[in-house]
Each structure stands twice: as C-alpha cells, then as structure tokens.
XYZ file of C-alpha atoms in Angstrom:
665
model
C -2.797 -3.051 -16.166
C -2.391 -2.548 -19.905
C 0.950 -4.344 -19.762
C -0.711 -7.295 -18.021
C -3.248 -7.395 -20.850
C -0.490 -7.333 -23.459
C 1.321 -10.250 -21.812
C -1.914 -12.247 -21.483
C -2.802 -11.651 -25.150
C 0.702 -12.807 -26.138
C 0.023 -16.151 -24.446
C -2.921 -16.805 -26.785
C -0.588 -17.459 -29.709
C -1.891 -16.983 -33.253
C -5.549 -16.613 -32.226
C -5.072 -12.938 -31.301
C -2.477 -10.223 -31.657
C -2.063 -6.708 -30.373
C -2.096 -4.290 -33.322
C -2.087 -0.889 -31.606
C -1.878 0.890 -28.271
C -3.056 4.352 -27.228
C -1.549 6.133 -24.250
C -0.564 9.787 -23.673
C 2.565 8.602 -21.850
C 5.581 7.933 -24.059
C 7.130 5.638 -21.443
C 3.933 3.583 -21.280
C 3.906 3.168 -25.059
C 7.553 2.093 -25.023
C 6.823 -0.495 -22.316
C 4.265 -2.205 -24.570
C 6.880 -2.474 -27.316
C 8.849 -4.857 -25.079
C 6.041 -7.372 -25.652
C 4.754 -6.294 -29.072
C 7.450 -4.492 -31.111
C 5.186 -4.443 -34.197
C 2.262 -2.688 -32.495
C 1.476 0.837 -33.643
C 1.431 3.567 -30.975
C -0.888 6.531 -30.673
C -1.292 9.305 -28.135
C -5.104 9.094 -28.078
C -7.922 6.626 -28.673
C -9.413 8.841 -31.389
C -6.124 8.801 -33.303
C -5.925 5.010 -32.978
C -9.491 4.441 -34.191
C -8.945 6.770 -37.139
C -5.910 4.811 -38.334
C -6.662 1.253 -37.222
C -9.857 -0.806 -37.180
C -9.308 -3.471 -34.492
C -11.783 -6.242 -33.717
C -11.585 -5.633 -29.960
C -10.575 -2.635 -27.883
C -9.340 -3.248 -24.333
C -10.084 -0.286 -22.046
C -7.459 -0.128 -19.272
C -7.768 3.550 -18.403
C -8.938 5.178 -15.147
C -12.497 4.138 -14.141
C -13.996 7.595 -14.670
C -12.915 7.454 -18.353
C -14.238 3.966 -19.106
C -17.581 5.077 -20.540
C -16.106 7.689 -22.891
C -13.355 5.412 -24.234
C -15.664 2.406 -24.614
C -18.296 4.578 -26.311
C -15.760 5.752 -28.884
C -14.709 2.140 -29.573
C -18.306 0.902 -29.909
C -19.203 3.751 -32.255
C -16.243 2.658 -34.380
C -17.773 -0.837 -34.599
C -15.383 -2.504 -32.141
C -16.127 -5.025 -29.441
C -14.985 -3.788 -26.018
C -13.329 -5.422 -23.052
C -13.529 -2.955 -20.144
C -11.402 -3.358 -17.034
C -13.258 -3.404 -13.732
C -14.999 -1.429 -12.462
C -17.033 -1.432 -15.700
C -18.281 2.137 -15.190
C -19.064 4.249 -12.138
C -22.900 4.244 -12.222
C -25.734 1.911 -13.195
C -27.096 4.523 -15.617
C -23.738 4.627 -17.411
C -23.658 0.810 -17.536
C -27.129 0.690 -19.101
C -26.157 3.323 -21.676
C -23.005 1.460 -22.651
C -24.674 -1.961 -22.879
C -27.566 -0.517 -24.907
C -25.107 1.148 -27.281
C -23.256 -2.141 -27.766
C -26.543 -3.902 -28.558
C -27.495 -1.195 -31.052
C -24.150 -1.548 -32.859
C -24.314 -5.359 -32.680
C -21.030 -5.629 -30.815
C -20.208 -7.382 -27.575
C -19.122 -5.943 -24.213
C -17.161 -7.817 -21.546
C -15.925 -6.628 -18.167
C -12.658 -7.592 -16.444
C -14.037 -10.057 -13.896
C -11.115 -12.410 -14.491
C -11.463 -13.911 -11.005
C -14.413 -15.876 -12.396
C -12.091 -17.556 -14.895
C -9.233 -18.551 -12.642
C -8.897 -22.348 -12.485
C -9.975 -22.461 -8.842
C -13.125 -20.416 -9.552
C -14.069 -22.616 -12.503
C -13.549 -25.727 -10.374
C -15.749 -24.210 -7.667
C -18.578 -23.343 -10.073
C -18.428 -26.791 -11.709
C -18.653 -28.525 -8.301
C -21.618 -26.480 -7.008
C -24.276 -29.046 -8.073
C -22.593 -31.621 -5.806
C -23.504 -29.606 -2.699
C -27.251 -30.161 -2.921
C -29.186 -27.217 -1.533
C -26.804 -24.306 -0.895
C -27.441 -22.750 2.531
C -24.467 -20.419 3.037
C -22.153 -18.397 0.775
C -19.300 -16.333 2.151
C -16.782 -14.219 0.220
C -13.791 -12.839 2.160
C -10.967 -10.662 0.877
C -8.277 -8.979 2.967
C -5.607 -6.965 1.194
C -2.894 -4.422 1.759
C -3.221 -1.071 0.060
C -0.670 0.035 -2.511
C 1.390 2.887 -1.052
C 3.571 3.558 -4.088
C 2.919 3.322 -7.805
C 5.645 1.833 -10.036
C 5.523 4.965 -12.218
C 6.200 7.258 -9.259
C 2.749 8.827 -9.303
C 0.499 8.980 -6.244
C -1.601 5.801 -5.929
C -5.321 5.768 -5.267
C -6.278 6.510 -1.679
C -7.282 3.588 0.524
C -11.074 3.794 0.106
C -10.732 4.110 -3.676
C -8.504 1.035 -3.775
C -11.141 -0.853 -1.792
C -13.821 0.206 -4.285
C -11.497 -0.775 -7.138
C -11.173 -4.400 -6.020
C -14.803 -4.835 -4.888
C -16.056 -6.071 -8.306
C -13.934 -9.229 -8.009
C -15.599 -10.372 -4.795
C -19.067 -9.122 -5.759
C -19.108 -10.705 -9.237
C -18.104 -14.136 -7.929
C -20.655 -13.938 -5.119
C -23.360 -13.012 -7.647
C -22.361 -15.842 -10.007
C -22.736 -18.381 -7.168
C -26.079 -16.957 -6.043
C -27.401 -16.891 -9.622
C -26.479 -20.560 -10.076
C -28.589 -21.584 -7.089
C -31.399 -19.073 -6.673
C -33.473 -17.271 -9.334
C -34.852 -13.782 -8.739
C -33.764 -10.209 -8.294
C -30.487 -9.285 -6.619
C -30.475 -6.718 -3.811
C -28.041 -5.359 -1.260
C -29.892 -5.773 2.027
C -27.346 -4.533 4.573
C -23.951 -2.778 4.665
C -21.702 -1.833 7.561
C -18.409 0.000 7.111
C -15.831 -0.039 9.902
C -13.792 3.025 10.890
C -10.654 1.889 9.042
C -11.827 0.168 5.895
C -13.672 -3.062 6.708
C -16.908 -3.700 4.807
C -19.562 -6.212 5.861
C -22.424 -6.647 3.381
C -25.348 -8.996 2.831
C -26.496 -9.670 -0.729
C -29.810 -11.449 -1.342
C -31.024 -13.168 -4.480
C -34.382 -14.885 -4.298
C -34.391 -16.893 -1.092
C -30.620 -17.008 -0.613
C -28.322 -14.524 1.133
C -24.567 -14.263 0.678
C -22.103 -12.584 3.047
C -19.364 -10.312 1.727
C -16.375 -9.114 3.773
C -13.621 -6.895 2.338
C -11.045 -5.507 4.748
C -7.899 -3.399 4.697
C -7.099 -4.369 8.295
C -7.426 -8.163 8.466
C -4.229 -10.210 8.350
C -2.859 -12.360 6.860
C -3.692 -11.494 3.265
C -6.449 -13.862 2.160
C -9.030 -14.236 -0.571
C -11.481 -17.104 -0.375
C -15.058 -18.151 -1.060
C -16.790 -20.722 1.111
C -19.999 -22.390 -0.025
C -21.917 -24.692 2.335
C -24.694 -26.974 1.115
C -26.844 -29.792 2.422
C -24.353 -32.307 1.005
C -20.963 -30.779 1.719
C -18.713 -27.714 1.596
C -16.407 -26.092 -0.965
C -13.599 -23.729 0.023
C -11.876 -21.874 -2.830
C -8.569 -20.260 -1.830
C -7.535 -17.654 -4.418
C -4.198 -16.810 -2.794
C -2.934 -20.389 -3.094
C -5.082 -21.369 -6.078
C -6.656 -24.407 -4.395
C -10.120 -25.850 -3.883
C -10.849 -27.957 -0.803
C -13.852 -30.250 -1.208
C -15.824 -31.970 1.528
C -18.548 -33.705 -0.446
C -21.004 -35.799 1.535
C -23.030 -35.234 4.697
C -20.006 -35.684 6.990
C -22.157 -36.518 9.996
C -20.564 -39.752 11.166
C -17.800 -39.945 13.735
C -15.235 -41.231 11.240
C -16.116 -38.420 8.809
C -15.459 -35.841 11.522
C -12.173 -37.489 12.506
C -10.813 -37.813 8.949
C -12.004 -34.432 7.629
C -8.948 -32.421 8.826
C -6.563 -34.913 7.209
C -8.476 -34.855 3.912
C -8.413 -31.053 3.886
C -4.702 -30.923 4.784
C -3.880 -33.309 1.925
C -5.919 -31.309 -0.584
C -4.362 -28.023 0.580
C -0.796 -29.335 0.412
C -1.094 -31.076 -2.948
C -3.240 -28.342 -4.480
C -0.893 -25.546 -3.408
C 2.133 -27.407 -4.781
C 0.432 -27.939 -8.134
C -0.834 -24.355 -8.393
C 2.486 -22.721 -7.503
C 4.444 -25.158 -9.622
C 2.195 -24.463 -12.591
C 2.683 -20.710 -12.290
C 6.456 -21.118 -12.138
C 6.678 -23.582 -15.039
C 4.375 -21.468 -17.213
C 6.265 -18.303 -16.226
C 2.944 -16.621 -15.597
C 3.459 -12.885 -15.087
C -0.047 -11.614 -15.860
C -2.942 -11.929 -13.446
C -4.423 -15.445 -13.146
C -7.593 -15.741 -15.197
C -6.748 -12.996 -17.724
C -5.710 -15.308 -20.536
C -8.716 -17.545 -19.858
C -11.300 -14.746 -19.955
C -9.714 -13.259 -23.093
C -9.846 -16.653 -24.805
C -13.503 -17.151 -23.858
C -14.408 -13.637 -24.968
C -12.684 -13.882 -28.338
C -14.297 -17.282 -28.933
C -17.738 -15.832 -28.156
C -17.126 -13.026 -30.676
C -16.109 -15.517 -33.345
C -19.185 -17.644 -32.698
C -21.457 -14.583 -32.349
C -22.418 -15.910 -28.939
C -23.106 -14.203 -25.595
C -20.361 -12.444 -23.676
C -18.761 -14.460 -20.853
C -19.955 -11.701 -18.482
C -23.739 -11.407 -18.982
C -25.307 -7.908 -19.011
C -27.473 -8.672 -15.962
C -24.378 -9.665 -13.963
C -22.550 -6.510 -15.080
C -25.468 -4.288 -14.011
C -25.887 -6.014 -10.639
C -22.146 -5.777 -9.936
C -22.014 -2.064 -10.811
C -25.120 -1.340 -8.703
C -23.971 -3.220 -5.595
C -20.409 -1.872 -5.771
C -21.810 1.645 -6.210
C -24.080 1.272 -3.177
C -21.168 0.070 -1.042
C -18.926 2.859 -2.355
C -21.574 5.374 -1.317
C -21.430 4.072 2.244
C -17.654 4.526 2.336
C -17.989 8.296 1.907
C -19.073 10.089 5.058
C -19.848 13.734 5.640
C -16.187 14.289 6.423
C -14.403 15.580 9.518
C -16.127 17.847 11.963
C -15.649 21.569 11.541
C -12.598 22.806 13.392
C -13.178 24.806 16.549
C -9.647 26.223 16.381
C -9.644 29.986 15.976
C -8.342 31.456 12.719
C -5.860 33.509 14.717
C -4.059 30.368 15.883
C -0.639 29.621 14.443
C -0.929 27.891 11.063
C 1.488 25.017 10.509
C 1.919 23.389 7.122
C 2.918 19.712 7.287
C 4.197 18.001 4.153
C 3.740 14.246 4.130
C 1.123 14.625 6.853
C -0.612 11.383 5.880
C 2.523 9.265 6.346
C 3.662 7.246 9.342
C 5.471 10.060 11.150
C 3.470 12.857 9.529
C 0.159 11.651 11.009
C 1.669 11.662 14.474
C 2.963 15.226 13.994
C -0.448 16.384 12.746
C -2.251 14.827 15.729
C 0.184 16.460 18.154
C -0.136 19.890 16.516
C -3.898 19.550 16.488
C -3.868 18.718 20.210
C -1.794 21.850 20.876
C -4.361 24.100 19.234
C -2.518 24.836 16.003
C -4.266 25.264 12.674
C -2.858 22.449 10.578
C -2.707 22.241 6.800
C -1.471 18.984 5.286
C 0.135 18.700 1.863
C 0.054 15.137 0.558
C 0.425 13.469 -2.830
C -3.054 12.023 -2.398
C -5.965 12.984 -0.187
C -6.559 10.480 2.616
C -9.727 8.440 2.982
C -12.441 9.952 5.132
C -11.683 7.540 7.966
C -7.986 8.514 7.887
C -8.596 12.247 8.301
C -8.217 14.135 11.567
C -11.067 16.449 12.535
C -10.240 20.114 12.045
C -7.262 19.500 9.740
C -7.180 20.915 6.200
C -5.929 18.539 3.505
C -4.509 19.650 0.146
C -3.454 17.278 -2.644
C -0.083 18.345 -4.026
C 2.950 16.606 -5.501
C 5.910 18.649 -4.256
C 8.200 17.378 -6.985
C 5.715 18.115 -9.747
C 4.169 21.496 -9.140
C 3.778 23.807 -6.179
C 2.609 27.394 -5.976
C 2.341 29.865 -3.122
C -1.384 29.329 -2.479
C -0.986 26.491 0.084
C 1.543 28.720 1.901
C -1.020 31.457 2.571
C -0.949 32.563 6.252
C 1.494 29.750 7.131
C 3.821 30.539 10.051
C 6.028 27.447 9.952
C 6.485 24.364 7.758
C 7.171 20.860 9.040
C 8.726 19.011 6.109
C 8.112 15.285 6.650
C 7.577 14.311 2.999
C 10.292 12.114 1.499
C 10.721 9.028 -0.644
C 11.116 5.823 1.356
C 11.623 3.256 -1.417
C 12.828 2.900 -4.983
C 16.102 3.820 -6.640
C 18.046 7.047 -6.788
C 15.753 8.539 -9.431
C 12.769 8.262 -7.100
C 14.704 9.807 -4.192
C 16.081 12.558 -6.379
C 12.546 13.465 -7.413
C 10.559 12.999 -4.212
C 13.172 13.855 -1.565
C 15.861 16.105 -3.040
C 13.868 17.892 -5.750
C 10.815 18.215 -3.515
C 12.880 19.842 -0.737
C 14.458 22.319 -3.126
C 11.112 23.330 -4.635
C 9.353 23.563 -1.264
C 11.936 25.884 0.314
C 12.102 28.202 -2.679
C 8.320 28.568 -2.875
C 8.102 28.984 0.911
C 10.629 31.830 0.865
C 8.699 33.611 -1.901
C 5.463 33.186 0.076
C 6.982 34.822 3.137
C 7.377 31.735 5.327
C 10.436 32.119 7.531
C 10.658 28.927 9.625
C 11.014 25.292 8.536
C 11.427 22.130 10.597
C 13.154 19.726 8.217
C 12.871 16.021 9.027
C 16.060 14.203 8.045
C 17.273 10.852 9.391
C 19.788 9.514 11.878
C 21.112 7.390 9.010
C 22.940 10.415 7.534
C 25.548 10.306 10.315
C 28.870 8.680 9.551
C 29.913 5.765 11.759
C 32.086 6.672 14.718
C 34.851 4.758 16.546
C 33.564 2.034 18.904
C 33.681 4.080 22.118
C 32.726 7.472 20.719
C 28.937 8.046 20.779
C 27.296 9.877 17.902
C 25.781 13.244 18.767
C 24.482 16.355 17.015
C 28.037 17.506 16.185
C 29.066 14.225 14.534
C 30.103 14.248 10.892
C 27.697 13.372 8.118
C 28.346 10.446 5.799
C 31.008 11.608 3.346
C 31.149 8.687 0.907
C 27.843 9.490 -0.792
C 28.616 7.143 -3.682
C 28.553 4.191 -1.234
C 25.209 5.171 0.286
C 21.982 3.446 -0.560
C 19.267 5.519 -2.288
C 17.431 6.334 0.967
C 20.485 7.622 2.862
C 21.686 9.479 -0.234
C 18.294 11.166 -0.583
C 18.244 12.202 3.067
C 21.847 13.461 2.942
C 21.252 15.621 -0.105
C 17.920 16.885 1.230
C 19.519 17.957 4.519
C 22.365 19.633 2.649
C 19.914 21.536 0.448
C 17.828 22.560 3.462
C 20.886 23.951 5.250
C 22.322 25.738 2.204
C 19.030 27.168 0.936
C 18.074 28.205 4.461
C 21.163 30.393 4.654
C 20.696 31.681 1.106
C 16.988 32.497 1.401
C 16.965 33.695 4.999
C 14.968 30.755 6.367
C 15.266 29.569 9.953
C 15.910 25.844 9.406
C 15.667 23.317 12.241
C 17.023 19.859 11.447
C 15.412 16.809 13.091
C 17.082 13.418 12.629
C 14.762 10.699 13.949
C 16.141 7.260 14.681
C 14.243 4.164 13.572
C 10.608 5.133 14.195
C 8.546 2.572 16.090
C 4.846 2.353 16.899
C 4.715 0.305 20.086
C 0.935 -0.078 19.768
C 1.375 -1.855 16.414
C 4.913 -3.038 16.841
C 7.089 -3.810 13.858
C 10.815 -4.246 14.584
C 13.259 -1.829 12.923
C 15.174 -3.285 9.994
C 18.507 -2.886 11.782
C 17.760 -5.771 14.138
C 16.853 -8.385 11.557
C 14.278 -9.690 9.103
C 11.135 -11.767 9.363
C 11.063 -14.753 6.991
C 7.701 -16.454 7.252
C 7.326 -17.580 10.845
C 11.025 -17.152 11.642
C 12.678 -13.900 12.681
C 16.370 -13.777 11.806
C 17.918 -11.460 14.417
C 21.289 -9.863 13.688
C 23.785 -8.169 15.968
C 24.842 -8.346 19.624
C 21.831 -8.932 21.854
C 22.874 -6.383 24.456
C 23.687 -3.595 22.005
C 21.298 -0.662 21.986
C 19.404 0.443 18.900
C 18.771 4.051 17.903
C 14.969 4.151 17.935
C 12.248 6.642 18.744
C 8.582 6.106 19.576
C 6.328 7.591 16.876
C 4.053 9.374 19.367
C 6.974 10.954 21.212
C 8.551 11.955 17.877
C 5.295 13.564 16.775
C 4.955 15.587 19.967
C 8.618 16.606 19.936
C 8.434 17.883 16.352
C 5.118 19.609 17.066
C 6.682 21.405 20.049
C 9.566 22.546 17.853
C 7.116 23.911 15.270
C 5.234 25.823 17.962
C 8.444 27.093 19.634
C 10.787 27.609 16.703
C 12.861 30.290 18.410
C 13.549 28.026 21.413
C 14.052 24.810 19.452
C 17.569 23.436 18.923
C 19.095 23.939 15.483
C 19.849 20.230 15.133
C 18.459 17.348 17.166
C 19.058 13.604 16.899
C 15.579 12.515 17.911
C 15.916 9.349 19.979
C 14.260 7.668 22.896
C 16.432 8.862 25.828
C 16.655 5.329 27.257
C 17.408 3.292 24.148
C 16.202 -0.331 23.953
C 18.538 -3.247 23.310
C 18.148 -5.700 20.462
C 17.132 -8.346 22.986
C 14.344 -6.102 24.325
C 13.015 -5.315 20.860
C 12.981 -8.981 19.890
C 11.220 -9.775 23.176
C 8.628 -7.123 22.340
C 8.114 -8.780 18.954
C 7.766 -12.220 20.535
C 5.236 -10.945 23.068
C 2.958 -9.895 20.194
C 3.796 -12.984 18.083
C 4.142 -15.938 20.470
C 4.278 -18.452 17.588
C 7.311 -16.730 16.083
C 10.666 -18.503 16.195
C 13.829 -16.409 16.574
C 17.173 -17.281 15.007
C 20.138 -15.178 16.155
C 22.988 -14.918 13.666
C 26.430 -14.691 15.310
C 28.582 -11.725 14.326
C 31.076 -13.998 12.552
C 28.319 -15.432 10.328
C 27.075 -11.932 9.442
C 30.602 -10.852 8.524
C 31.092 -13.933 6.348
C 27.778 -13.393 4.566
C 28.709 -9.764 4.002
C 32.037 -10.705 2.382
C 30.290 -13.208 0.105
C 27.514 -10.765 -0.802
C 29.785 -7.912 -1.900
C 31.200 -9.580 -5.061
C 27.815 -11.146 -5.821
C 26.172 -7.699 -5.789
C 28.832 -6.284 -8.119
C 28.134 -9.086 -10.609
C 24.338 -9.056 -10.364
C 23.925 -5.264 -10.123
C 26.787 -3.654 -12.060
C 26.911 0.107 -11.669
C 25.036 0.008 -8.341
C 27.084 0.463 -5.152
C 27.062 -2.830 -3.198
C 25.594 -2.825 0.293
C 27.838 -3.862 3.163
C 25.532 -6.133 5.159
C 27.776 -6.229 8.223
C 27.926 -2.451 8.290
C 24.166 -2.118 7.876
C 23.570 -4.220 10.993
C 26.538 -2.893 12.986
C 25.955 -1.505 16.471
C 26.411 2.184 17.178
C 26.325 4.167 20.422
C 24.466 7.463 20.724
C 24.587 10.443 23.052
C 20.917 11.001 23.942
C 21.374 13.916 26.360
C 19.940 16.510 23.998
C 16.994 14.222 23.178
C 16.385 13.698 26.919
C 16.414 17.461 27.501
C 13.893 17.947 24.684
C 11.715 15.166 26.125
C 11.591 16.937 29.496
C 10.731 20.236 27.812
C 7.952 18.638 25.750
C 6.468 16.936 28.810
C 6.594 20.154 30.848
C 4.814 22.097 28.094
C 1.610 20.160 28.687
C 0.015 22.480 31.215
C -3.622 21.922 30.250
C -3.986 18.488 31.781
C -3.311 16.614 28.557
C -1.327 13.454 29.120
C 2.296 13.945 28.150
C 3.737 11.619 25.493
C 5.815 8.761 26.767
C 9.250 8.058 25.345
C 8.926 4.276 25.355
C 11.713 1.735 25.461
C 11.595 -1.792 24.155
C 11.560 -3.352 27.635
C 8.656 -5.732 28.200
C 9.564 -7.116 31.612
C 7.091 -7.083 34.498
C 8.669 -4.098 36.179
C 7.518 -0.617 35.223
C 8.920 0.707 31.940
C 10.978 3.845 32.346
C 9.297 6.814 30.677
C 9.967 10.507 30.346
C-alpha cells in the first residue's frame, strides 16, 4: 500500500514530494526508490523522525500498529494520514484524535472511496433526489490467497474487516447528508462463509450494508432511492446511473432501461479510457484525497474525513468484526489415543478434503498452514497451527504425530516462489520430521511430473518423470524437485515415503474446468483439444478420502499412485458439465491445427518478450494423454470397502452429465 501512496503523491507534481520512507524491509525500501530515488530510507519510524521533520506522515503499516506509529508522528508535530482501518478500537481512535487536537495537527483516514469521481458525483447529486427513503451499499470481493512478497496473506475474515471501512464510511456520509442525529448499528447477521448483512440507522433513516466473500460477480455499488429519483454508483466500472424525476408515467417506465443502458455504456467507456490514458496505477481516489488533505493543511481547515465520521466508522466496523468471531469449533470427541496425522496445507483446496476425510475416520488431525483459517472455515475437532514451512519449523508441531500428509506447495509465481514454498519447504519438513521421530510421510506430488509417452502407450506409475527440467514451467519444476527430494531424503533418513500424484483436481459441486481443456474469456469458453479425448482428472472428495486411507494404512498403501478417477471424463463431458452450470456461456472449440499454429507463433514471441525464461509450448500443454487407471481403480475399491461404519463411501465422479446414471466406484 505504501507503494500506491508513493505513486499517488508523485501525480501531485510540485505541490508535494516524498522526502523519506521507513520500513524494516530492505526490499520494500528499494521498491520506493523506483518512484522517488531522492527519498531517504530508514529502518524505523523513530529513526526517520529523528533525522527528518516532514509535514505529513502517511501510516501504511499493519492495523494493530497504526496507533503507535501515528502517535509518534503527532508527538513530533506532524500531520498524519492513516490507512484504513484507522485504529482497532473506538477508545484508540478517541485517544489519537484528542492527541492531534492537543498538538494542533490534523488527522485523516484512508477513506479514498469517498473521493473517487463516481462517489463525488453521487454525493453532489443527492439533493436532486428529494427525500431519501432507501440507501443500500453492496460489496462482493474475492479474498487474496497470495501476497506479492511471498508472505502469508490475511485470513478471509480479517480481509473482510480490512475492507469494511470503505463501504461503511460511504454509507455514513450519505446518511449524514440526509438525516441528522446519532449513528447506531441496529442489526447484524453473519453468514457461515463470510456474508455480512447489517442495518445502520442515523436519525430517522436506515441504510443497508452487505459485504460478501461468496457473491459473484465481483461488484461494488451504492444505490440511493429518493422521492424524486434514484442514483446507482458502480465503483467497479466507475459510473453513475441517474434516474432523476418521479418516473411514474408509462413512457418513463418504457424508456428507463434505455436511458440506463446508455449511461452505463458511455460512462464505462469514459472511466476505463481515462484510467488507461492517465496510466493510473494507484487506487482510484488516492490522489484526490491526498490533494484535499494537503490543501486543508495549508489553509488550516478541517480534515476531509471529519472526526465524528472516523469514530462512527471505527465503532461500526468494530461491532461487525466482533460478530465475525465465534466461540470456535466444538471440542473434539476423538480420543487422545487415536492416530495423530499432521496435514501440511490443510486449509487449501485438496488439504481441506483430506482433513475432512481423516476427521471422519476418527483420526486426530493437526493442520499446519501459513495462516490460520477463519472461524467459519475450521473443521470441528481439528487443531490448527500457523507455520511457514519455508521460514521456520521446529519439532513441537510433530509431537505425537504418527504420519504426515504433505499437501503444502506453491501453486503460482515464478521459480523463486516454488523453490521456497515447494522445494525448500519439503526439504525442511522431512528433516525436522525425521528428528522428531516421525517415520511415515504421504507426499502429494502431481501427475504433471510425468513425461509424455508415445500416442498408444498409457502413462502409469512406472512411467518416466520429466527429464528436461529446464523446459518445465515453475509449477512442474517445483513438483519434480519436491518429489525427488522426498524420495532421496526418505531413503537417507529412513522415512517411509508414499508418493501420490493427483490429476487435475475437480470439485463437481462447485465445478471449474481444469486448465488443460481451455480458458474462459468473459462469457466465452475457448475449448482446446479433441472432444473425445479423456482428461486426467480426479474428484476432490475422492482424492481426499483416498489420501486419508493411505495415511491411516501406510503399510498397505502403494509406494506410488497416480490418483485419477478410474473412469476418466472426456473433454466434451467436462465442457458439457460447465455448460450445465453456466447456460449463458458460449463455447468455441479450437481445431488442433489452429492450436499448433498458435503454438509455433507463440514460441518466438515468448523468447523475445521473456528472455531467459523457457517458452511454453502451448500445443504440448493442451495435448491429449492416455492413462492406465487400474491402480487408481483398485485403490478406489479398497477405500470404498473400508467404510464399514455406515458412512457413505466417496464417489469417484466422471464428467458425464447425461440423463443416465453416472458410473461411480
């Protein structure tokens, strides 16, 4: 966020300049130099304030440090701009605002949404609506799963709390413009997976607030309805749709959709075009709020974010945050004598399925994850431990562990990220496990590590691994090296290593097609490859149960298993499954000749645009491959037979969506 601030300040020209930056991270300080080479760099705020006396200090640190950093800046006589959330409690907000008043400096909070062009247009048009009768703020977003710096991001509920001030501050600004009185949070409901419904009342008016992690598509809008019309501010597209007037006549009702469509089309074109032409890289509204704040300091006027609004925002966001935290999972009824299984990456896509399956089989499960999951994401009876395998790991989490299921791995980024979070993490985990006395490890690799075979020779567990590592992408390279390390260290340290190579993992309940069959571009799915060719996939629930069985029966488990659905789906069946869930989706099949041509054209282009990076062979990436699934079918039968307590056995689904019964194991 500090880099966004630096870029926004740079856009202000001569009216402001960045003179110094404080950050304990050397790489973070160097990144600022790309924008401001003349800025001084310090490792701490105290060191900066001792050497430099800036007019304004921007606080872009973690929320729990905001009060301490801002207090130091105010005591040094500096004005402060504090990123949202301002502070974590109302008491802290009052202390900070009172301190600023005592030192005769100004405090502003990062509610830049209020200063985006669409928000300003909305607030300016409010008087045209007459008596406001309804205010609705809606925000749906997708959580950040990976941080650019490689560190673990905030967990889902903390990310929700982090963005709440944007929606709350705008809702409060609209209510304050139309209704005097005290602000109160009258009702809050939190769904089981991160959807918040809240009612905020000010005087005689109530506003509705909805923030969701689940709703799709991604949207952010505010809708205000009055006695003389409606305003709809769309913050994703940067547009404001106005329907001013009573709109009660027949012609008004008939023309309204066309008026709105025109405003949406023209407004979106202008907003997107403006961002491109201005080369805007910082968040919308940042430059505007900085400009207003600096102008208020120069004129000795009030801050653009009034103290009352700051306090109300902190209080309401704090009340909602308190509702997001429950008493936690129920106490486990599993006996301490049960087998203890440690699952790395147990909060990930496959890891969660493994944890659920182990839990159902009566195992004591301990999950190691780079961040603790939200309360609603936790499984009752499971122990969660925050640990970055590539950073530090001691023997304590290994206490009384019988077997480790190693699901953790990097899934994105370049080779550096995979070397750290896949290869390095595997090496560290196995060495610490051996010292702690753990003797069995189920290592989750990938089917992608297998080298391609001749057209009529199916790949099986004895097939060769990819030899040309320099031609592999970062993901395959990371999986190859991790599997090699697991095998070699297992022999060296006396560990019983079981290798599991899942195919493309699919959740048929929330179906997303595997990347090997094509790519979705807007409302068009570009499908690649022969329609009748089969794809190496595995259902996530079946994979979870299969790996759980292997962890509970290590001695009986195969040494290597290519984990696939025994009856593999075809590309046509997977695309049909996608269409059944998305009936408005159009499908474009690319012939094999077109894919080959595009691949030939892309190879030299990649060498020019990304020198030093191995080019990806597109045709090879989407090529069809046959698999021998006999060992996977045998494991599926064994897993199903092991359910002797009446629990429903996991189904190994196919992609078939025809009316006839789907074949299951």
